[in-house]
Tab-separated table of C-alpha atoms in Angstrom:
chain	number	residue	atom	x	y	z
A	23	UNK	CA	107.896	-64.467	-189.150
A	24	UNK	CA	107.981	-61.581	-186.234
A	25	UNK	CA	105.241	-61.366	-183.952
A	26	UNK	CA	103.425	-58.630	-183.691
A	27	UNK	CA	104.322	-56.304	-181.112
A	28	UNK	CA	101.613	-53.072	-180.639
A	29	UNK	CA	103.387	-50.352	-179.064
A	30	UNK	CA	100.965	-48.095	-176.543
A	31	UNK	CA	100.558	-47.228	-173.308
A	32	UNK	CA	98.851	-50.455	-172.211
A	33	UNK	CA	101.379	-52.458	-174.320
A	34	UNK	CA	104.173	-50.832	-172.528
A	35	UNK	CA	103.112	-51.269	-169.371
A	36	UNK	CA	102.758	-55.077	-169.709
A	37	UNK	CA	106.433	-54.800	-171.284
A	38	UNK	CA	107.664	-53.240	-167.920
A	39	UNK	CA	105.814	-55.608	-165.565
A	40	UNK	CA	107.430	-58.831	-167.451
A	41	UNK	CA	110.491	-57.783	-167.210
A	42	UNK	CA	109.959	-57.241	-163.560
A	43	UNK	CA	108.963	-60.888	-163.524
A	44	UNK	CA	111.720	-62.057	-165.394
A	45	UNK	CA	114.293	-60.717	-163.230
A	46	UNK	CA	112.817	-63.481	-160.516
A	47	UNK	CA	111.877	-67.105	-161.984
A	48	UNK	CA	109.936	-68.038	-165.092
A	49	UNK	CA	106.940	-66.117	-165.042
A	50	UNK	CA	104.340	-66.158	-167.456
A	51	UNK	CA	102.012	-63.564	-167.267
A	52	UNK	CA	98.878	-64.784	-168.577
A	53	UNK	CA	96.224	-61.565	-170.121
A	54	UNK	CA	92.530	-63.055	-169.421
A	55	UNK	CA	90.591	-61.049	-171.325
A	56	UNK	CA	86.664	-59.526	-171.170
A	57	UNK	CA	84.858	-56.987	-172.642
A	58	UNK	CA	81.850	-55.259	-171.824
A	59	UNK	CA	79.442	-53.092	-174.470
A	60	UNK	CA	76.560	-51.385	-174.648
A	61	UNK	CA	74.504	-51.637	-171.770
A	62	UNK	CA	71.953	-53.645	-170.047
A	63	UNK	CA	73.405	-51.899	-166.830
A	64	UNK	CA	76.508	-54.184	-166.682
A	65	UNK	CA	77.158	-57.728	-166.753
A	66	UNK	CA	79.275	-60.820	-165.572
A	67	UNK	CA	82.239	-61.933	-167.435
A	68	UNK	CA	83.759	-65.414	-166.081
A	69	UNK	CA	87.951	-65.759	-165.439
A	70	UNK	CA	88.056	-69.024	-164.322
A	71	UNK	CA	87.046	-71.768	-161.465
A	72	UNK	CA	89.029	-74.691	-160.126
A	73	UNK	CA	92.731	-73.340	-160.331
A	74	UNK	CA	94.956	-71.935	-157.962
A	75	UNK	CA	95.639	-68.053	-159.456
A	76	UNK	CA	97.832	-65.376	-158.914
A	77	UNK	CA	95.984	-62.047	-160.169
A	78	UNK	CA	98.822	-59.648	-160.781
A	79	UNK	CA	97.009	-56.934	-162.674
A	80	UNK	CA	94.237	-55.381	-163.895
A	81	UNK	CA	93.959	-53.381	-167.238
A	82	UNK	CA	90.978	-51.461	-167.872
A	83	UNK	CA	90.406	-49.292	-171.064
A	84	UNK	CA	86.963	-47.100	-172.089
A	85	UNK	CA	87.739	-45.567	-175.536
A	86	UNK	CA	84.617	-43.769	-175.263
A	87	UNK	CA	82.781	-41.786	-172.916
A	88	UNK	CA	80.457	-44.343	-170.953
A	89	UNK	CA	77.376	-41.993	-170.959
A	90	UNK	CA	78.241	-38.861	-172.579
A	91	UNK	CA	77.177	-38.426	-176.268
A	92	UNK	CA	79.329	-37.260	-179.573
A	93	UNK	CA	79.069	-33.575	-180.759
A	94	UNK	CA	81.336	-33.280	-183.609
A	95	UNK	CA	84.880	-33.726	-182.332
A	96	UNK	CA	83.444	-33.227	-178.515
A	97	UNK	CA	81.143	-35.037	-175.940
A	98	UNK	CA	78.939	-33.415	-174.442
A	99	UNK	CA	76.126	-33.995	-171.889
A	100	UNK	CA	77.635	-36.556	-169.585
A	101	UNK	CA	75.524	-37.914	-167.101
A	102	UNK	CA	77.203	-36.840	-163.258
A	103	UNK	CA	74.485	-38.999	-161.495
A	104	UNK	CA	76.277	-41.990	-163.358
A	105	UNK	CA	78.275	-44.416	-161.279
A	106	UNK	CA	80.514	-46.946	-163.045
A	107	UNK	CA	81.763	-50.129	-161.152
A	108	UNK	CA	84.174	-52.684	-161.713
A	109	UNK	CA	85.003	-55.716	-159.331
A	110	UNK	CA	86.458	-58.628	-159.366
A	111	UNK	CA	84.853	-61.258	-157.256
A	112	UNK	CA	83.827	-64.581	-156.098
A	113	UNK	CA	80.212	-64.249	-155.495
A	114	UNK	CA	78.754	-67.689	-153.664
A	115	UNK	CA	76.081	-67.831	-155.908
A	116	UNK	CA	76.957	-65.839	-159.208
A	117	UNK	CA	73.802	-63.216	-159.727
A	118	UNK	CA	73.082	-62.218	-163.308
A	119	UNK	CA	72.585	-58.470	-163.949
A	120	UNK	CA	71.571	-56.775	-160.728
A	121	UNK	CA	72.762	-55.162	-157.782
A	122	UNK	CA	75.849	-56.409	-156.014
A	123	UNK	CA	75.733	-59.097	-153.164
A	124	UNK	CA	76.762	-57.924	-149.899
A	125	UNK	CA	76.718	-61.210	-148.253
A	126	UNK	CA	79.231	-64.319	-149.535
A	127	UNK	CA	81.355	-62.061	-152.295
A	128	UNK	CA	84.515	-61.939	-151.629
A	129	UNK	CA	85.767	-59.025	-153.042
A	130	UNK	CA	89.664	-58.441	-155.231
A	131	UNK	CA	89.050	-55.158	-156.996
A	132	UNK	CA	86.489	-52.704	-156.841
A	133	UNK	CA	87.074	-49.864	-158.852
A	134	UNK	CA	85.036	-46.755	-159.936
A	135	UNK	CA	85.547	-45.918	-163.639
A	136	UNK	CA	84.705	-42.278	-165.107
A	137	UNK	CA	81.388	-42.512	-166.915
A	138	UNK	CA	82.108	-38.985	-168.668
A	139	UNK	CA	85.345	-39.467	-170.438
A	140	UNK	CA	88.003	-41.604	-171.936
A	141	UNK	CA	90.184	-43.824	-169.129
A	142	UNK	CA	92.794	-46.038	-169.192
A	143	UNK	CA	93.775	-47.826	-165.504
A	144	UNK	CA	96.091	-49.709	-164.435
A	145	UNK	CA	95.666	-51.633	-160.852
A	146	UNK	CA	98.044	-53.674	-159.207
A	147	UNK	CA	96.671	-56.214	-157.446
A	148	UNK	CA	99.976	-57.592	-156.386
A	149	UNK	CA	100.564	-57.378	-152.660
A	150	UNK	CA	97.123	-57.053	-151.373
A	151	UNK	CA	97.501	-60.279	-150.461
A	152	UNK	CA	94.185	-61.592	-151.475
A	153	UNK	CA	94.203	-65.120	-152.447
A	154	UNK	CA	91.772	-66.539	-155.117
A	155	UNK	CA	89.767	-69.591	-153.548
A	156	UNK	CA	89.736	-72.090	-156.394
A	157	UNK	CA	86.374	-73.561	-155.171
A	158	UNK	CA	83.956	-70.290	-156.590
A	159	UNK	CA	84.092	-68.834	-159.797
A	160	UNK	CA	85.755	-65.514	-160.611
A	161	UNK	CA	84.083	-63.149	-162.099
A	162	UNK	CA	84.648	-59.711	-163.955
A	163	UNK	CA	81.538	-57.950	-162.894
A	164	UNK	CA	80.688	-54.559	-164.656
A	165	UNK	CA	77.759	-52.254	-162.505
A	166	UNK	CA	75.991	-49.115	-163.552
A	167	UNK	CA	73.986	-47.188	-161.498
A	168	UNK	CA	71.790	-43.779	-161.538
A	169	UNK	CA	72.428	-42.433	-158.100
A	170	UNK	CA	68.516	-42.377	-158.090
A	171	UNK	CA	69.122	-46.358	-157.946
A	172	UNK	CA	67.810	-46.799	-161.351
A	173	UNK	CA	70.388	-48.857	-163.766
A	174	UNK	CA	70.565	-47.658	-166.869
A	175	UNK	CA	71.661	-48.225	-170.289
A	176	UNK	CA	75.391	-46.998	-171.517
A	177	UNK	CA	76.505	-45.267	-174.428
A	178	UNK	CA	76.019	-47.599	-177.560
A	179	UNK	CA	79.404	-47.056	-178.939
A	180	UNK	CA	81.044	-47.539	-175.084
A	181	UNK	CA	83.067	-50.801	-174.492
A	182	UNK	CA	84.888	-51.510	-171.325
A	183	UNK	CA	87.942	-53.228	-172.324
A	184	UNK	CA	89.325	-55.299	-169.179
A	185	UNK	CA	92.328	-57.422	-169.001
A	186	UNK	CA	92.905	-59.257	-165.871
A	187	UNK	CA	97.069	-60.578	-165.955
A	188	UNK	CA	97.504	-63.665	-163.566
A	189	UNK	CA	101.270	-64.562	-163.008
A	190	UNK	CA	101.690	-68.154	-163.942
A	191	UNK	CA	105.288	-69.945	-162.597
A	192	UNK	CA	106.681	-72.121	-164.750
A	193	UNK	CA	108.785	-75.659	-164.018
A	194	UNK	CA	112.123	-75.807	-165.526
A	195	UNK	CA	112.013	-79.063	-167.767
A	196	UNK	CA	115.542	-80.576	-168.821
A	197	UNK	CA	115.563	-80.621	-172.620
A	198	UNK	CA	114.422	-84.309	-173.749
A	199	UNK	CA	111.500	-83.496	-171.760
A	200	UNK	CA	110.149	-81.024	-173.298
A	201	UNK	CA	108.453	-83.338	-175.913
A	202	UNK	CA	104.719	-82.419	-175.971
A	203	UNK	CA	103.365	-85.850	-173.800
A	204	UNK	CA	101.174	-88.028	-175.185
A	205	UNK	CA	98.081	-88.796	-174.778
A	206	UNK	CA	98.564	-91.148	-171.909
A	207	UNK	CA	101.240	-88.731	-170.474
B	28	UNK	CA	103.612	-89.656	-167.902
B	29	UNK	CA	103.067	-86.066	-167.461
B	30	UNK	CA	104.920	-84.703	-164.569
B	31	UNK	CA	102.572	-83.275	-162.083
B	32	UNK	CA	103.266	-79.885	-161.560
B	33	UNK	CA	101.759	-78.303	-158.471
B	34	UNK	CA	98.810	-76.097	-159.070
B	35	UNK	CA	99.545	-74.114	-156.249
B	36	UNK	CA	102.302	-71.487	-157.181
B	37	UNK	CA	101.591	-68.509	-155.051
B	38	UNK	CA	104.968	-66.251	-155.335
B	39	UNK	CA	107.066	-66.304	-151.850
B	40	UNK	CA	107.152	-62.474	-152.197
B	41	UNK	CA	105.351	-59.407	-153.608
B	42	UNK	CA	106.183	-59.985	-157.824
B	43	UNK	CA	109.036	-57.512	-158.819
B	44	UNK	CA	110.421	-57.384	-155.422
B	45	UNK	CA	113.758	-57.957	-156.988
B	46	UNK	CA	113.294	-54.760	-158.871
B	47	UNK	CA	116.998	-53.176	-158.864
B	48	UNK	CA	118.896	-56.070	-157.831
B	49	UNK	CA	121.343	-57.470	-159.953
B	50	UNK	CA	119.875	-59.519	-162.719
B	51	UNK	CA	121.254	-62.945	-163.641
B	52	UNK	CA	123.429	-63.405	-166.208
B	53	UNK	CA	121.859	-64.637	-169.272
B	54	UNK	CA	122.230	-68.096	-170.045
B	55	UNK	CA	123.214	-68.285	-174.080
B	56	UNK	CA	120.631	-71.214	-174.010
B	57	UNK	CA	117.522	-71.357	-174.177
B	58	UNK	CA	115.608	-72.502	-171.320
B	59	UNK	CA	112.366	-75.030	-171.261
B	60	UNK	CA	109.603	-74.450	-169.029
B	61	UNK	CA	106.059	-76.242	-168.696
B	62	UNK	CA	103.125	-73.671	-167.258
B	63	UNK	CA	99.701	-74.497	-166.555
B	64	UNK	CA	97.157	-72.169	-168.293
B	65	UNK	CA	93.512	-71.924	-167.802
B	66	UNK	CA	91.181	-71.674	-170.577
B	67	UNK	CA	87.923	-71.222	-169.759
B	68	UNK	CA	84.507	-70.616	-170.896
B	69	UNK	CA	81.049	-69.880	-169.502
B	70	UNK	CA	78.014	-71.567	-171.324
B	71	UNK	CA	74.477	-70.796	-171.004
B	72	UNK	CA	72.716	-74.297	-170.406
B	73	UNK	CA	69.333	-72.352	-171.707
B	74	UNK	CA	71.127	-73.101	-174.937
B	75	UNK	CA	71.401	-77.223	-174.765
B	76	UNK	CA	68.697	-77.725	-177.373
B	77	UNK	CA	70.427	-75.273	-179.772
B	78	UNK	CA	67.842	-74.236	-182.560
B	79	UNK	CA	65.016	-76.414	-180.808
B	80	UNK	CA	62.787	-74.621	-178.249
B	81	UNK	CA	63.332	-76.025	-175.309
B	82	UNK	CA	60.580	-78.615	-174.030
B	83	UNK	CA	60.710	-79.071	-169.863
B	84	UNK	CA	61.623	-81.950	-169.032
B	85	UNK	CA	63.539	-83.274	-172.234
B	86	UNK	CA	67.208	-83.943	-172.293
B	87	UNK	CA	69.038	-82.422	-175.357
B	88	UNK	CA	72.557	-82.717	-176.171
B	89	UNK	CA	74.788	-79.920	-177.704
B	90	UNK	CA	78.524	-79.724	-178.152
B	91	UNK	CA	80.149	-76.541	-176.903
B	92	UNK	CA	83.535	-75.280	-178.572
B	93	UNK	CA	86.002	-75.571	-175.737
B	94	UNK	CA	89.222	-74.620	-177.785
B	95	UNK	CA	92.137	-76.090	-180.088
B	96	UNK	CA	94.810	-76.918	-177.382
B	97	UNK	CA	97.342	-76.650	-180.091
B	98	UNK	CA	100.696	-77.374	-178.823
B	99	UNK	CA	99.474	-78.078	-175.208
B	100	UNK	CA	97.993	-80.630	-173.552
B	101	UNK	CA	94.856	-81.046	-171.125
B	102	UNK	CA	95.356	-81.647	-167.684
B	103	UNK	CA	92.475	-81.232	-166.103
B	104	UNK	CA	88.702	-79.962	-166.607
B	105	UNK	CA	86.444	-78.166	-163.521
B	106	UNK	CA	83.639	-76.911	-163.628
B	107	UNK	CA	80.433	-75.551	-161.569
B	108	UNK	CA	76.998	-74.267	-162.284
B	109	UNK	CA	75.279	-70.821	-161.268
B	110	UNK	CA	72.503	-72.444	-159.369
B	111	UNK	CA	71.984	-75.722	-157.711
B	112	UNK	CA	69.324	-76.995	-160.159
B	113	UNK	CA	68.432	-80.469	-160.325
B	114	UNK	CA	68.524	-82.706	-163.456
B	115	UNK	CA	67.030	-85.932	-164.490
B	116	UNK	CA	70.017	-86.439	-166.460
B	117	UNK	CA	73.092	-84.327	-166.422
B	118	UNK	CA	76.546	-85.296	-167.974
B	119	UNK	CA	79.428	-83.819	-169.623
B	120	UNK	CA	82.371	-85.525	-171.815
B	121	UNK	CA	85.095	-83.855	-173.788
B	122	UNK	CA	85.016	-85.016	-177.897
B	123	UNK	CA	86.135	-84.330	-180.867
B	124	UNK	CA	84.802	-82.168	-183.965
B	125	UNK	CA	83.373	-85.781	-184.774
B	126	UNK	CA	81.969	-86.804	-182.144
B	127	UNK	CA	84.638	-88.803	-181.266
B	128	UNK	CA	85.429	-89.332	-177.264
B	129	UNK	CA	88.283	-87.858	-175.710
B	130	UNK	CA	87.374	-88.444	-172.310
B	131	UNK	CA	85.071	-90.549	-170.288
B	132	UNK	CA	81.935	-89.019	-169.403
B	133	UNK	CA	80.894	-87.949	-165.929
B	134	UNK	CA	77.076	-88.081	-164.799
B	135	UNK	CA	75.309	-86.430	-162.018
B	136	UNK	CA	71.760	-85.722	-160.494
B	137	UNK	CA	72.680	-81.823	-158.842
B	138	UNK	CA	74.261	-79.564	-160.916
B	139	UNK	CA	77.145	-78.621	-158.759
B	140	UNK	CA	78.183	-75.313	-157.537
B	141	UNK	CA	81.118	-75.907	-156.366
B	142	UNK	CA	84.294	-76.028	-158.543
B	143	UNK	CA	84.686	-79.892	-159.255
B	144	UNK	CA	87.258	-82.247	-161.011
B	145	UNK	CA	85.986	-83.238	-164.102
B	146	UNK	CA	88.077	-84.873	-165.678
B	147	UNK	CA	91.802	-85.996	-165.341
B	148	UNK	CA	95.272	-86.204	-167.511
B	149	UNK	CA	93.298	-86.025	-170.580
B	150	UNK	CA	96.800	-85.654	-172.299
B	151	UNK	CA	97.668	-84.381	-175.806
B	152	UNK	CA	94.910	-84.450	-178.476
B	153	UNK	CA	96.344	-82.329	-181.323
B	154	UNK	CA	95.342	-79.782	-182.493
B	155	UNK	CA	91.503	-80.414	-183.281
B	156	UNK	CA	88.658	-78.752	-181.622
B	157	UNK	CA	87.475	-79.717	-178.432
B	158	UNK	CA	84.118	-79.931	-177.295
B	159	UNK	CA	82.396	-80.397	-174.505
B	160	UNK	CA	79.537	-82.175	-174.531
B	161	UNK	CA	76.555	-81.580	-172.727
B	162	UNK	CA	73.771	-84.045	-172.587
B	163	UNK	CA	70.929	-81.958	-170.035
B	164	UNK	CA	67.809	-80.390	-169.490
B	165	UNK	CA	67.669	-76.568	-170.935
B	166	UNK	CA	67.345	-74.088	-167.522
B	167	UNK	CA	67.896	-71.075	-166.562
B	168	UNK	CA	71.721	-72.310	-165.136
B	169	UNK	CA	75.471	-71.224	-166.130
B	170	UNK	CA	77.864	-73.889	-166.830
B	171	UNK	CA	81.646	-72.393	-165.507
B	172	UNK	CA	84.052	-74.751	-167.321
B	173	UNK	CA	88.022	-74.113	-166.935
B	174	UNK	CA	90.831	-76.413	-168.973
B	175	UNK	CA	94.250	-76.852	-167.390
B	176	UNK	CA	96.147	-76.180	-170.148
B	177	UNK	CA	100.354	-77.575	-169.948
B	178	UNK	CA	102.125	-75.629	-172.409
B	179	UNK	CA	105.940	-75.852	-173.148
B	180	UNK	CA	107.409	-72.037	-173.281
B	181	UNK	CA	110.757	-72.035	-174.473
B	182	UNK	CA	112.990	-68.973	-173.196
């Protein structure tokens, strides 16, 4: 049976970047994926804690407007004193929905998303250099704020759609090895 | 046993650097590789007594889907909590749909909140469910739990 291979813009942007990667060694680049709805003013998603990760990528989709609302086939009444923040980060001690920590989180993206229309982003994380201490958790953390300082709820049909791509290197295994080990290796 | 595959695999240079260079020719096999995938999960510890509301003080056990490893194998297990809470009794163990063990279990006093080594070379376990088991006091805590997953890719 053929896999299933969805052809858009996201799609074809993942197609490019692996065959960037598989020009090199045997990279797998591994989609971790989180989602964030309607609102309680953002939230935490968790990546992962303990390994060693490369973060590649970041994909980031709204299909709807985060605070405008539908008027027929238009939206109308967006909010301008919305502001819509992603980061990725390793917060010392993970906070639950509420203002950001500016003391012990480190910091990978941080990236302000239109609250008044459609968006589709793609960030490269490659090459900043930043390296992901396996020791904290990493987090997807979603923030919205009224510039009054106010959070506030989003649009009920909103979802932020957010795939973070880590580049995983794979070992070379000769062929009688590749036998799935047991259970006591 | 497993071959242990360093979990430290940081590229030597910016990804795609090679972009434009000649690529290699294609080998008309295919190739074999092992890669170490995380799987991980975040669970709310205020859910531990599952239906039950939570009495302070009591220890409740609940069973939290991890995954079906399928074709791969676990490696390792970490995990860390939100908040430094203590607990009268605190441990974790990976099992099966049944109940079953598939790993020793690990106890501790401080819920820890820094990534930690749970467990070790758990190996292959088919493709059942995993669970991991949580015998604790419901609080107000989240439980950060990653699976090193080893996977053969073929290429």
């Amino acid at each position: 049976m053929r896999g299933f291979v969805p052809s858009d813009y996201l799609s074809d942007l993942i197609k490019e970047r692996r065959k960037q990667l598989k020009l090199s060694d045997p990279w797998v680049l591994l989609p971790i994926p989180c989602v964030f709805g309607v609102g309680e003013g953002g939230g935490d998603r968790f990546l992962s804690i303990g390994m060693e990760l490369y973060l590649d990528s970041v994909l980031i989709h709204i299909d709807v407007p985060l605070t405008a609302v539908e008027s027929g086939e238009r939206w109308r009444d967006a909010d301008s004193k919305i502001s819509v923040n992603l980061r990725i980060v390793q917060p010392l001690t993970p906070l639950g929905v509420g203002p950001f920590s500016a003391i012990g989180e480190s910091i990978v993206i941080n990236q302000s998303l239109p609250s008044d229309e459609p968006d589709i982003r793609f960030l490269d994380v490659r090459g900043t250099g930043f390296v992901i201490d396996p020791l904290r958790p990493l987090l997807c953390r979603l923030r919205v704020y009224h510039l009054g300082g106010l959070l506030i709820s989003l649009n009920p049909k909103a979802r932020i759609c957010v795939t973070s791509l880590f580049a995983v290197r794979g070992k070379e295994v000769a062929k009688d090895e590749g036998k799935r080990p047991g259970p006591n290796g | 046993m497993v071959d242990f595959i360093p979990r430290v695999i940081a590229p030597m240079q910016p990804l795609g650097a090679e972009v434009g260079s000649p690529a290699q020719p294609e080998s008309p096999w295919r190739r074999l590789y092992r890669v170490i995938v995380p799987v991980s999960r975040a669970i709310d510890l205020e859910t531990v007594s599952g239906e039950v509301v939570p009495v302070p003080g009591t220890i409740y056990q609940y069973d939290y889907f991890l995954m079906h490893p399928s074709d791969g194998a676990i490696q390792r297990v970490w995990f860390a909590a939100s908040t430094p809470a203590e607990q009268s009794e605190f441990s974790v163990q990976l099992v099966n749909r049944d109940g079953e063990e598939l790993s020793e279990g690990r106890s501790f006093t401080e819920l820890p909140t820094a990534a930690t080594s749970l467990f070790e070379q758990v190996g292959a376990i088919g493709s059942e469910a995993v669970f991991f088991r949580v015998n604790a006091e419901a609080q107000v805590a989240i439980l950060y739990v990653t699976v090193e997953l080893l996977l053969n890719e073929a290429r």
